[in-house]
PDB file of C-alpha atoms and ligand atoms in Angstrom:
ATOM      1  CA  UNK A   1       0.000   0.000   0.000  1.00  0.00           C
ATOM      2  CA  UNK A   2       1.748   3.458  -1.065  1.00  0.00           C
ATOM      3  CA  UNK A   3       0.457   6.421   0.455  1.00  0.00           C
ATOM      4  CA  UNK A   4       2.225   8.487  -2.388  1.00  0.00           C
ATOM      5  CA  UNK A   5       1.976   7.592  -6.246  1.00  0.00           C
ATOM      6  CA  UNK A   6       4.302  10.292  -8.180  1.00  0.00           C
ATOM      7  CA  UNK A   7       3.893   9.727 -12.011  1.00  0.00           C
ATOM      8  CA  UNK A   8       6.019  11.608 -14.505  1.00  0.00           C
ATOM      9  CA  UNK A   9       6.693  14.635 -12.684  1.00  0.00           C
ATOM     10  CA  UNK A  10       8.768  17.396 -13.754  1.00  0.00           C
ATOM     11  CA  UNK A  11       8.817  20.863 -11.801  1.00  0.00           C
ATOM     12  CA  UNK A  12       9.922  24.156 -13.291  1.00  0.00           C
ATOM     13  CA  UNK A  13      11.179  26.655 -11.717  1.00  0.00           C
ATOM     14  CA  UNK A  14      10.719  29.513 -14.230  1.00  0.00           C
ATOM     15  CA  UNK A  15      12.847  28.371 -16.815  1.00  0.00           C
ATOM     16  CA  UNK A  16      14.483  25.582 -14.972  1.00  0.00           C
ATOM     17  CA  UNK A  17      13.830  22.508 -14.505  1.00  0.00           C
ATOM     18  CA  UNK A  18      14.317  21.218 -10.864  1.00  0.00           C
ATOM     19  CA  UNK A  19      12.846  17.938 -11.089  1.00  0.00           C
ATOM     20  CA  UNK A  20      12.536  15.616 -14.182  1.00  0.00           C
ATOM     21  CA  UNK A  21       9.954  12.674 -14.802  1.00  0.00           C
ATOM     22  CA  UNK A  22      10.237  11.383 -11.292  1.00  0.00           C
ATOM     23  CA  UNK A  23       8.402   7.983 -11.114  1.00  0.00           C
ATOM     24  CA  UNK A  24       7.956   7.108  -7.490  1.00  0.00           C
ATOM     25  CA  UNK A  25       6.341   5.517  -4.923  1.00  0.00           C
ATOM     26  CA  UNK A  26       5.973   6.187  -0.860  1.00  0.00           C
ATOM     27  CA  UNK A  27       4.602   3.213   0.715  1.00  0.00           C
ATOM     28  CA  UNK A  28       2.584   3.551   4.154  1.00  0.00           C
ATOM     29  CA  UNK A  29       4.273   3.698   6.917  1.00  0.00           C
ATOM     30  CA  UNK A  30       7.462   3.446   6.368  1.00  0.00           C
ATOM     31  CA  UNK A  31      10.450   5.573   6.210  1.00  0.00           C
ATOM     32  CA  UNK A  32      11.711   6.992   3.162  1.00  0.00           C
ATOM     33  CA  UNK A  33      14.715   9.045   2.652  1.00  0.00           C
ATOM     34  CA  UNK A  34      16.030  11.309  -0.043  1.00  0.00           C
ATOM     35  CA  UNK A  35      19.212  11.434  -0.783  1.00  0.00           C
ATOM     36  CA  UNK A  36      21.602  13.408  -3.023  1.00  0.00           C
ATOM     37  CA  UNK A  37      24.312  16.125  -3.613  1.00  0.00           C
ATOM     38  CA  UNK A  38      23.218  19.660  -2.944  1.00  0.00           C
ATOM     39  CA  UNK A  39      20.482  21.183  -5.588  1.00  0.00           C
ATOM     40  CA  UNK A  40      19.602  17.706  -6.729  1.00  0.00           C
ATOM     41  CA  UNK A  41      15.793  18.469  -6.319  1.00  0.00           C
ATOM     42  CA  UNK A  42      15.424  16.411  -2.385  1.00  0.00           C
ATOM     43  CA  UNK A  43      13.469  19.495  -0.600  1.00  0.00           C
ATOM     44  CA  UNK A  44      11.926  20.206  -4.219  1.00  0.00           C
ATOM     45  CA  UNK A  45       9.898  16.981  -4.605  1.00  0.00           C
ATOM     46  CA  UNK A  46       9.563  16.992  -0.895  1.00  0.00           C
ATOM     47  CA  UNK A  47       7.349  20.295  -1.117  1.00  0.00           C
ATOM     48  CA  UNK A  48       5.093  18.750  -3.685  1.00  0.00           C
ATOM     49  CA  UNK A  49       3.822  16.415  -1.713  1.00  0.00           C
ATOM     50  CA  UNK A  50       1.664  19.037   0.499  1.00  0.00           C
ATOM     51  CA  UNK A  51       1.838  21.429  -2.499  1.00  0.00           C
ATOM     52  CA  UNK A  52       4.464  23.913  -0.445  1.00  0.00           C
ATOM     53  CA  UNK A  53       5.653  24.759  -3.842  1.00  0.00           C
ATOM     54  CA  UNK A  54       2.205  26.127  -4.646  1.00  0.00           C
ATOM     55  CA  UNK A  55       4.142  29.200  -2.283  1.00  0.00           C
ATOM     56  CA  UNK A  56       6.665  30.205  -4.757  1.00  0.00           C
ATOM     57  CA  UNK A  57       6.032  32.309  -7.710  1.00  0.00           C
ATOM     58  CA  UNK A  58       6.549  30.677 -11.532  1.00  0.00           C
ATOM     59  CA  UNK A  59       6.741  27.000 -10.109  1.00  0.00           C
ATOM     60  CA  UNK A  60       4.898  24.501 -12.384  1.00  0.00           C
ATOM     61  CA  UNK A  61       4.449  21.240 -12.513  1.00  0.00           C
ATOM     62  CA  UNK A  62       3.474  18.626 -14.824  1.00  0.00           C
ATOM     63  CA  UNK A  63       2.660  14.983 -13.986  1.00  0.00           C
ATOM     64  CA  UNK A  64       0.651  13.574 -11.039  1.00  0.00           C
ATOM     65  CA  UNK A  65       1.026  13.158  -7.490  1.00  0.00           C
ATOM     66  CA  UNK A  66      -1.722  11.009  -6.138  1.00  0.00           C
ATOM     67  CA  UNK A  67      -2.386  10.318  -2.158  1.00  0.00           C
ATOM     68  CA  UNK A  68      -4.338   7.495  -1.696  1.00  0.00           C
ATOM     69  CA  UNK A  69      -5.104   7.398  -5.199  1.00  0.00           C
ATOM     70  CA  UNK A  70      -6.443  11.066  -5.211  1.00  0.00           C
ATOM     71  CA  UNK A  71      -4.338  13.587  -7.343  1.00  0.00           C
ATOM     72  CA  UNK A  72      -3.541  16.273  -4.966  1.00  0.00           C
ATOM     73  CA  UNK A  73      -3.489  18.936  -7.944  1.00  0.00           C
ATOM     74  CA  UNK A  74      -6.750  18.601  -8.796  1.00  0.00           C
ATOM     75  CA  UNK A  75      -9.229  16.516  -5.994  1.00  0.00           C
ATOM     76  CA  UNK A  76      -7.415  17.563  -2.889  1.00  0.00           C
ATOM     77  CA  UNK A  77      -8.549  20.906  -0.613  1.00  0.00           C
ATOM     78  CA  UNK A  78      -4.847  22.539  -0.355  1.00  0.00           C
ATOM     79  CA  UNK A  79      -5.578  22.918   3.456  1.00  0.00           C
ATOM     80  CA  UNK A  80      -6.983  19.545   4.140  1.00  0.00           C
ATOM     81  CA  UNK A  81      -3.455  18.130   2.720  1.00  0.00           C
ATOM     82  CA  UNK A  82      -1.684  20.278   4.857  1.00  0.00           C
ATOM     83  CA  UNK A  83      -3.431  19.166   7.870  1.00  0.00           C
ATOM     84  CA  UNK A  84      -2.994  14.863   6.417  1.00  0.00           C
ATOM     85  CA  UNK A  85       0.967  16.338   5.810  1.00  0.00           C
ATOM     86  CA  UNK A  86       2.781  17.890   8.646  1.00  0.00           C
ATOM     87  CA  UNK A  87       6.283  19.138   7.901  1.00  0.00           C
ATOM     88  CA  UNK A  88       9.349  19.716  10.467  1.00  0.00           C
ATOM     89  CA  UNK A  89      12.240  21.860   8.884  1.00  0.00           C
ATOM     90  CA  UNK A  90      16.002  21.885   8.897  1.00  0.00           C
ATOM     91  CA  UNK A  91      15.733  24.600  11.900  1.00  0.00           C
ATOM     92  CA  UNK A  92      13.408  24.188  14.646  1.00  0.00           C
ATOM     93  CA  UNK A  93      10.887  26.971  14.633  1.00  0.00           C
ATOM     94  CA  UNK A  94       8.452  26.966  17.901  1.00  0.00           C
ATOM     95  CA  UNK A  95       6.100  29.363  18.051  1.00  0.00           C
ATOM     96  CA  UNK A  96       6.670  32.011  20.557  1.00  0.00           C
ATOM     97  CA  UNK A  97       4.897  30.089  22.836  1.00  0.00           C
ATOM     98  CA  UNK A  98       4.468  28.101  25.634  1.00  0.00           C
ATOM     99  CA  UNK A  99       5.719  24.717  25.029  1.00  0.00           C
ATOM    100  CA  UNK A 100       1.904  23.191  25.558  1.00  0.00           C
ATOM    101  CA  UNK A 101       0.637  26.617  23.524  1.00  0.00           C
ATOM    102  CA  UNK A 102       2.847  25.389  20.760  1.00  0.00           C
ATOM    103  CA  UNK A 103       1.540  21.577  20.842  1.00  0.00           C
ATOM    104  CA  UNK A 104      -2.469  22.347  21.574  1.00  0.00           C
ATOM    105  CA  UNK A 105      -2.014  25.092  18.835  1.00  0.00           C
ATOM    106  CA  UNK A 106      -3.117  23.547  15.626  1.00  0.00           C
ATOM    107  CA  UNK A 107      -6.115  21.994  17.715  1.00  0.00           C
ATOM    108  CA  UNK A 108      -7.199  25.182  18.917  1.00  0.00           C
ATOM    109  CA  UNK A 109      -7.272  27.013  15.897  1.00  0.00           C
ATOM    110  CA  UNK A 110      -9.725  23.904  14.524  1.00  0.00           C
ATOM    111  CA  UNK A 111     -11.946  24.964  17.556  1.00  0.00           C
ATOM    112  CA  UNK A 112     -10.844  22.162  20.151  1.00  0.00           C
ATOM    113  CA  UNK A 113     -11.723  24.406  23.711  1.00  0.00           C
ATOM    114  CA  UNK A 114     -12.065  21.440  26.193  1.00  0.00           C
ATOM    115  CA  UNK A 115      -9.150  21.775  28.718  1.00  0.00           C
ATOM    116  CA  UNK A 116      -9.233  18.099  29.316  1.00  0.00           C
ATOM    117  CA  UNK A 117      -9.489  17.054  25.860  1.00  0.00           C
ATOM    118  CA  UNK A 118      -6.054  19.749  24.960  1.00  0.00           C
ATOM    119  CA  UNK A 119      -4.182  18.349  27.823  1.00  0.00           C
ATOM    120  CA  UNK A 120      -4.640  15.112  26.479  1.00  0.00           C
ATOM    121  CA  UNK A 121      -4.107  15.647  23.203  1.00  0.00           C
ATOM    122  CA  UNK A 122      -0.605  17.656  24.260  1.00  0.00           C
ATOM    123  CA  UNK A 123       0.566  14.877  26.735  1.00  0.00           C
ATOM    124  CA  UNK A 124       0.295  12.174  23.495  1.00  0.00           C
ATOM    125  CA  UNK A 125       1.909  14.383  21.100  1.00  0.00           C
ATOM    126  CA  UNK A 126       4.761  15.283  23.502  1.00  0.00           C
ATOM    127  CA  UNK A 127       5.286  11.269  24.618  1.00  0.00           C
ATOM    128  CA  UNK A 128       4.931  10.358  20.781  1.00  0.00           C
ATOM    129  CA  UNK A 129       7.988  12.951  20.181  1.00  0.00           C
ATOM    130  CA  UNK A 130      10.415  11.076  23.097  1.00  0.00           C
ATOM    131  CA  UNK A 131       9.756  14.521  25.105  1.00  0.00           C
ATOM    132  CA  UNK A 132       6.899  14.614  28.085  1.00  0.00           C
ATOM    133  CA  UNK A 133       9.410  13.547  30.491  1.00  0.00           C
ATOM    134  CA  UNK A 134      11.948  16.490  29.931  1.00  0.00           C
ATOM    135  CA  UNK A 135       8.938  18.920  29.926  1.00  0.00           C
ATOM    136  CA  UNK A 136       6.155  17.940  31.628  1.00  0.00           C
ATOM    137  CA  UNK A 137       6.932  19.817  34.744  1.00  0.00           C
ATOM    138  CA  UNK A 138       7.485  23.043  32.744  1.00  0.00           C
ATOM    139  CA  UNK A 139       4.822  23.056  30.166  1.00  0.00           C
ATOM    140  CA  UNK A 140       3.936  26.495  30.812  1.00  0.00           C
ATOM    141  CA  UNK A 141       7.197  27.983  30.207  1.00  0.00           C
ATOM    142  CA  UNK A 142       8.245  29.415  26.992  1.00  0.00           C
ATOM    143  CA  UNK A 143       9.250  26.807  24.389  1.00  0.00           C
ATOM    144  CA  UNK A 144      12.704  29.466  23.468  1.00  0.00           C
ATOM    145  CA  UNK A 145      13.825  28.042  26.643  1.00  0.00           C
ATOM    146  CA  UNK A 146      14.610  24.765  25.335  1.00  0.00           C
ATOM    147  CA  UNK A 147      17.814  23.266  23.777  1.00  0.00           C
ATOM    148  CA  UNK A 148      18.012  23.006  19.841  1.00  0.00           C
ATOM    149  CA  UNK A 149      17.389  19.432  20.169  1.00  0.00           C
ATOM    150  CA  UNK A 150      13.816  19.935  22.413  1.00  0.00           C
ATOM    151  CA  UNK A 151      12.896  22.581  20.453  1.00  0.00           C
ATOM    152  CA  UNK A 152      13.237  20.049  17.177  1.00  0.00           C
ATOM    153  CA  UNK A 153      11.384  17.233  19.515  1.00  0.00           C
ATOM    154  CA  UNK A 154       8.413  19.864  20.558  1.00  0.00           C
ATOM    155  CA  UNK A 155       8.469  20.701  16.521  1.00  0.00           C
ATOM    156  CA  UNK A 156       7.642  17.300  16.014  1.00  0.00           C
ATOM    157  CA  UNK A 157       4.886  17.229  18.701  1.00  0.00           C
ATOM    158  CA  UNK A 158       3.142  19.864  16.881  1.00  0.00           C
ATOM    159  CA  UNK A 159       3.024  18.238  14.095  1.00  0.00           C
ATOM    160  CA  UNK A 160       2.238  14.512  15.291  1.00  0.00           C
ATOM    161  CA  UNK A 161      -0.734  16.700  17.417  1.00  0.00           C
ATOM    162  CA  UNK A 162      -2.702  17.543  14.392  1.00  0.00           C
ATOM    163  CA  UNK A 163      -2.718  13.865  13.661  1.00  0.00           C
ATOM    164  CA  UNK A 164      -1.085  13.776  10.250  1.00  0.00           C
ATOM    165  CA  UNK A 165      -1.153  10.561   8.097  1.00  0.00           C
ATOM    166  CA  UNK A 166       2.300  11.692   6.768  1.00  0.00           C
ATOM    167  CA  UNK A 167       5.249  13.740   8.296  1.00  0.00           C
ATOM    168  CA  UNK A 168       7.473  15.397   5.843  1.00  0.00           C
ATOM    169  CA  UNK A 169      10.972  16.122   7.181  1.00  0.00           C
ATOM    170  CA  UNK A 170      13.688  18.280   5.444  1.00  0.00           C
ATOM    171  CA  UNK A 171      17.274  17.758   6.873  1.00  0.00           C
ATOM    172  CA  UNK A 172      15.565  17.910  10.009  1.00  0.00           C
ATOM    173  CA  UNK A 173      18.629  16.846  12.393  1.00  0.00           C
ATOM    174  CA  UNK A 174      21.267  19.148  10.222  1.00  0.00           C
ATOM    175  CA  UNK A 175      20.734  21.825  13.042  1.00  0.00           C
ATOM    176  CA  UNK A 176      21.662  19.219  16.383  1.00  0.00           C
ATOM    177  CA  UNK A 177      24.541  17.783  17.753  1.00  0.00           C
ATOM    178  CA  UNK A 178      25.026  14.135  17.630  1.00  0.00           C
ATOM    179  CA  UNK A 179      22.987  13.487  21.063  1.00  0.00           C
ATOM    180  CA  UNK A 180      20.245  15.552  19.661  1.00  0.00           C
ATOM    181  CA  UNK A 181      20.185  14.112  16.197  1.00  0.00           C
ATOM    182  CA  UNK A 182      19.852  10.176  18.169  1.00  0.00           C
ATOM    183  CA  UNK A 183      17.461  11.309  19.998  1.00  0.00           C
ATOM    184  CA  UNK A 184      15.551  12.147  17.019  1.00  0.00           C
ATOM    185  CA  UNK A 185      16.778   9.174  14.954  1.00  0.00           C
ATOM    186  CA  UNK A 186      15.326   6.743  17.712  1.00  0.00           C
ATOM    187  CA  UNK A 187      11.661   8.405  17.671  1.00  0.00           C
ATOM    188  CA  UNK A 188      12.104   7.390  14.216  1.00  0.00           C
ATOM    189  CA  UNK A 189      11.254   3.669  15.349  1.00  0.00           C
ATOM    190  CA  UNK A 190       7.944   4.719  16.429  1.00  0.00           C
ATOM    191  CA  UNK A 191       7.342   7.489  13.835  1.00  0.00           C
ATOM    192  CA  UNK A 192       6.909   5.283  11.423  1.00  0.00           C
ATOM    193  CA  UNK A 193       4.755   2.729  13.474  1.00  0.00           C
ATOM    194  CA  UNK A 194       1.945   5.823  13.056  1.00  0.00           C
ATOM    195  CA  UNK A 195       2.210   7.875  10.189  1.00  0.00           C
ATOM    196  CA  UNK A 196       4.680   7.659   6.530  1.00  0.00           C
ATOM    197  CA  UNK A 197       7.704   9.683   7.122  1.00  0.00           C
ATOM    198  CA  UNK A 198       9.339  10.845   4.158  1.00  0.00           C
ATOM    199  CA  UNK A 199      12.935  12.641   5.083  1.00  0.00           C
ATOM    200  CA  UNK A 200      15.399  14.025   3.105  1.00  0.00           C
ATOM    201  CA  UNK A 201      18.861  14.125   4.514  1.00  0.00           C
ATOM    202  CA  UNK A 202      22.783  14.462   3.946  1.00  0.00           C
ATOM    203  CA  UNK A 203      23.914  12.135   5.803  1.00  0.00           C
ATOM    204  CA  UNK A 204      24.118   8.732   4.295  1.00  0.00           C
ATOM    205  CA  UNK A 205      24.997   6.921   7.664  1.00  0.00           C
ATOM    206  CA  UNK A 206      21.232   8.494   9.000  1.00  0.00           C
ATOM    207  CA  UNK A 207      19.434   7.210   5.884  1.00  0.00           C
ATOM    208  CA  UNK A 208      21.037   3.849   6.088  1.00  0.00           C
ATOM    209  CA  UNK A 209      20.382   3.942  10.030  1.00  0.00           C
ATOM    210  CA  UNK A 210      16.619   4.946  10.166  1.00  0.00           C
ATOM    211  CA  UNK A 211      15.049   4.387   6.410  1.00  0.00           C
ATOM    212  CA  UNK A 212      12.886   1.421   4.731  1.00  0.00           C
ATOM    213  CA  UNK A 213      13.479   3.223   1.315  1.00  0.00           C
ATOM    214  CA  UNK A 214      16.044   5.256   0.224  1.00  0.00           C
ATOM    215  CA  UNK A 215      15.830   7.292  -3.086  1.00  0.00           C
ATOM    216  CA  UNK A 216      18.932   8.698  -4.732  1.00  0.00           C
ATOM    217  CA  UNK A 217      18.487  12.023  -6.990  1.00  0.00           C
ATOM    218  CA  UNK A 218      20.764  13.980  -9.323  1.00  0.00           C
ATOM    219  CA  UNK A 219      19.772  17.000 -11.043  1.00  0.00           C
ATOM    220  CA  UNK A 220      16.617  16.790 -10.694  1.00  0.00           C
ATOM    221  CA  UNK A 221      16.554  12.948 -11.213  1.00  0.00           C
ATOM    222  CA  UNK A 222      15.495  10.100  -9.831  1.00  0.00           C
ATOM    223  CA  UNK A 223      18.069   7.716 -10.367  1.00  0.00           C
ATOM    224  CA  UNK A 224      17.476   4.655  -7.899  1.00  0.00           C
ATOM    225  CA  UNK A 225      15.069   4.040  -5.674  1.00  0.00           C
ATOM    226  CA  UNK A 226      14.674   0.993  -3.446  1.00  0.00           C
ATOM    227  CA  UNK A 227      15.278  -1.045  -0.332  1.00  0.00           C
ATOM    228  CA  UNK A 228      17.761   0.904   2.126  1.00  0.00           C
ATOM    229  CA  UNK A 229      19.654  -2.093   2.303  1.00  0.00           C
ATOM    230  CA  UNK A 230      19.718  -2.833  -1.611  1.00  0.00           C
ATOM    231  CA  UNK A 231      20.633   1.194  -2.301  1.00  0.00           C
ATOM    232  CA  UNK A 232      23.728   0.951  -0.078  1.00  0.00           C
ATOM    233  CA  UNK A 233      25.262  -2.629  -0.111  1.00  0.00           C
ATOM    234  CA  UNK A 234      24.261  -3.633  -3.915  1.00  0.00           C
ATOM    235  CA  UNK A 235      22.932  -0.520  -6.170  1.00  0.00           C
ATOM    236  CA  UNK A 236      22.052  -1.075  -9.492  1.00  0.00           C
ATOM    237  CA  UNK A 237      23.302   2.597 -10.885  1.00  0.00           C
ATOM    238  CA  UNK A 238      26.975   3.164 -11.049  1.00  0.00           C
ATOM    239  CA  UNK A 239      26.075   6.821 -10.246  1.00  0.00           C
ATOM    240  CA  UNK A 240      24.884   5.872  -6.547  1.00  0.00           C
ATOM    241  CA  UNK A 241      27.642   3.668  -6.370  1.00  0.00           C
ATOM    242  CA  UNK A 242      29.671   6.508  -6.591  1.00  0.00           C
ATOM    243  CA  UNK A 243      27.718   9.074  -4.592  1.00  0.00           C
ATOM    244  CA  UNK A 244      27.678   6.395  -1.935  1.00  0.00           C
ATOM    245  CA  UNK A 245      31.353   5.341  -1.967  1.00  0.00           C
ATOM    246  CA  UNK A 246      32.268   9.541  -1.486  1.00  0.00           C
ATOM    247  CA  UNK A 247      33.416   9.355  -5.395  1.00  0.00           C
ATOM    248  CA  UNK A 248      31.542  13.090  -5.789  1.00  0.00           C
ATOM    249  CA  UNK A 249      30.108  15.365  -3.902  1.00  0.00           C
TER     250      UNK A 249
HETATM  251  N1  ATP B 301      12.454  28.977  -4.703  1.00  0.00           N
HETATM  252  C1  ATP B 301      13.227  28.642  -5.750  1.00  0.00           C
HETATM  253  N2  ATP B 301      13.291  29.417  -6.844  1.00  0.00           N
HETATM  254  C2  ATP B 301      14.065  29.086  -7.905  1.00  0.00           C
HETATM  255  N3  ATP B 301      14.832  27.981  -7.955  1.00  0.00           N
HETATM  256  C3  ATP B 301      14.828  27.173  -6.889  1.00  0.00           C
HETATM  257  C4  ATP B 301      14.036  27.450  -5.728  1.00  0.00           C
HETATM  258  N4  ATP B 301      14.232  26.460  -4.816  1.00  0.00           N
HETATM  259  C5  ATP B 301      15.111  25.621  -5.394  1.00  0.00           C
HETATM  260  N5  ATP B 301      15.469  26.035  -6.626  1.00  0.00           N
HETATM  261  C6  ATP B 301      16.405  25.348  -7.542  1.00  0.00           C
HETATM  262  O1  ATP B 301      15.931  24.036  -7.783  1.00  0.00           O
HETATM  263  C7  ATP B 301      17.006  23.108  -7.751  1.00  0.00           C
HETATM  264  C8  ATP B 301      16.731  22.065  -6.648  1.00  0.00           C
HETATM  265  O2  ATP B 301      16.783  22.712  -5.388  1.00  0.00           O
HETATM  266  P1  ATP B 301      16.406  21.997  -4.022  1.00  0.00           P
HETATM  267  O3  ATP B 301      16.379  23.029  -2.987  1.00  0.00           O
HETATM  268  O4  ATP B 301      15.195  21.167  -4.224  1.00  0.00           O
HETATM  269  O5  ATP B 301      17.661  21.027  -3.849  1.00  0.00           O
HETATM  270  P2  ATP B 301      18.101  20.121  -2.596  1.00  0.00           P
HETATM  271  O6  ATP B 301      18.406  18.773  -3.168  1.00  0.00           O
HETATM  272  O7  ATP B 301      17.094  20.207  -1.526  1.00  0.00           O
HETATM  273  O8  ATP B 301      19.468  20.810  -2.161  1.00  0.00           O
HETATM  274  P3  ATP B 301      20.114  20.981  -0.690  1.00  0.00           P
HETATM  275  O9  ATP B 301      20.684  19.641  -0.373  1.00  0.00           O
HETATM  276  O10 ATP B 301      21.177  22.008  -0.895  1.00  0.00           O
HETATM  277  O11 ATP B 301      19.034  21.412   0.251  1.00  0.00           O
HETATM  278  C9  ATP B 301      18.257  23.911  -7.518  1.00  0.00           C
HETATM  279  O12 ATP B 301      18.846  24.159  -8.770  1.00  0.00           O
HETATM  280  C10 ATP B 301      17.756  25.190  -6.900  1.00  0.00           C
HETATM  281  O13 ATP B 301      18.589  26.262  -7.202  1.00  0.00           O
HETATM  282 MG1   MG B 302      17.125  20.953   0.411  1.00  0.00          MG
END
């Protein structure tokens, strides 16, 4: 079962073309990871699968996406896809906030007002993010007071409290220090028990460490897609080979 279908798309930006004839699919729930040098098109075709692109003036696109077999340029409310695809960028960005302001926010705005119903809501979100022990005697304070690392976690909680079916992450440990960036790479584990995490990082050790399915792009191609295991140890395309072996940059 894929969650994502992409079928022969290419992405313009202006005159350029950022992403050509990507076939590819995301299956549900599971983890999979973009890969690729810098520019190759990884946060690109990330952003079209909750139409982020839609954002930046002269982007077009040509080819499907489908979610669950709906194409989400033509039968999808923009809004509703946003809420079924959270995203967590490369730096964490709280609101300034409370730490359980930031978490019950997205529920309050869609007109959830029952105190017992938020704190609950904020207490699973912040477990499912490997954080209501570190905070839960301090939810009340601002969320600026927390390392880079808890601010990423609580970034997280946000999103996993709108109940998303997917969670779209760009380079979203590039910002923490290695305890940090474990931290995050263990909630991983459970991440995917819930919802289909797409990722894109740089580091090849994280993608082989925490993805099902590892893509590999290159200007704005997709040149091999598969098992993690298959994309690192045996990959068909001499041009991964070489990306993965540190033969380019
Ligand atoms: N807003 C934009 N306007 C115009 N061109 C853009 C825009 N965003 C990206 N591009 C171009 O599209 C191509 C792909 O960029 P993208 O940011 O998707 O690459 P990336 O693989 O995420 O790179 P990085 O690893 O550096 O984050 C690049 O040539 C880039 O210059
Ligand atoms: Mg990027």
């Amino acid at each position: 079962m894929n969650t994502f279908e992409i079928t022969d798309l290419d992405l313009f930006y202006g005159e350029n073309q950022a992403l050509k004839s990507i076939q590819l699919d995301i299956p549900k729930k599971q983890v999979t990871a973009f890969i690729g040098p810098s520019g190759c098109g990884k946060s690109t075709l990330l952003r079209t699968l909750n139409r982020m692109n839609d954002l930046i003036a002269g982007v077009r696109i040509k080819g499907s996406v489908r979610m669950e077999g709906a194409d989400i340029y033509s039968d999808v409310d923009v809004r509703k896809l946003r809420m079924r695809c959270g995203m967590v960028f490369q730096k964490p960005n709280p609101f300034p906030m409370s730490i359980y302001e930031n978490v019950a926010y997205g529920q309050k705005a869609q007109g959830v007002k029952d105190k017992k119903t938020l704190d609950a809501i904020v207490e699973e979100a912040l477990r499912g993010a490997a954080l209501w022990d570190e905070v839960k005697d301090r939810l009340h304070s601002h969320a600026f007071g927390l390392s880079g690392g808890q601010q990423q976690r609580l970034c997280i909680a946000r999103t996993i409290a709108m109940k998303p079916d997917v969670i779209l992450m760009d380079e979203p440990t590039s910002a923490l220090d290695p305890i940090a960036t474990a931290r995050i790479e263990e909630l991983m584990e459970d991440l995917r028990k819930n919802f289909t995490v797409v990722i894109v990082t740089h580091s090849m050790a994280q993608a082989r460490r925490i993805a099902d399915k590892t893509a590999f792009f290159l200007m704005g191609e997709l040149v091999e897609h598969g098992e993690t295991e298959q994309i690192f140890t045996n990959p068909k395309d001499k041009r991964t080979h070489g990306y993965i072996t540190g033969d380019f940059g």
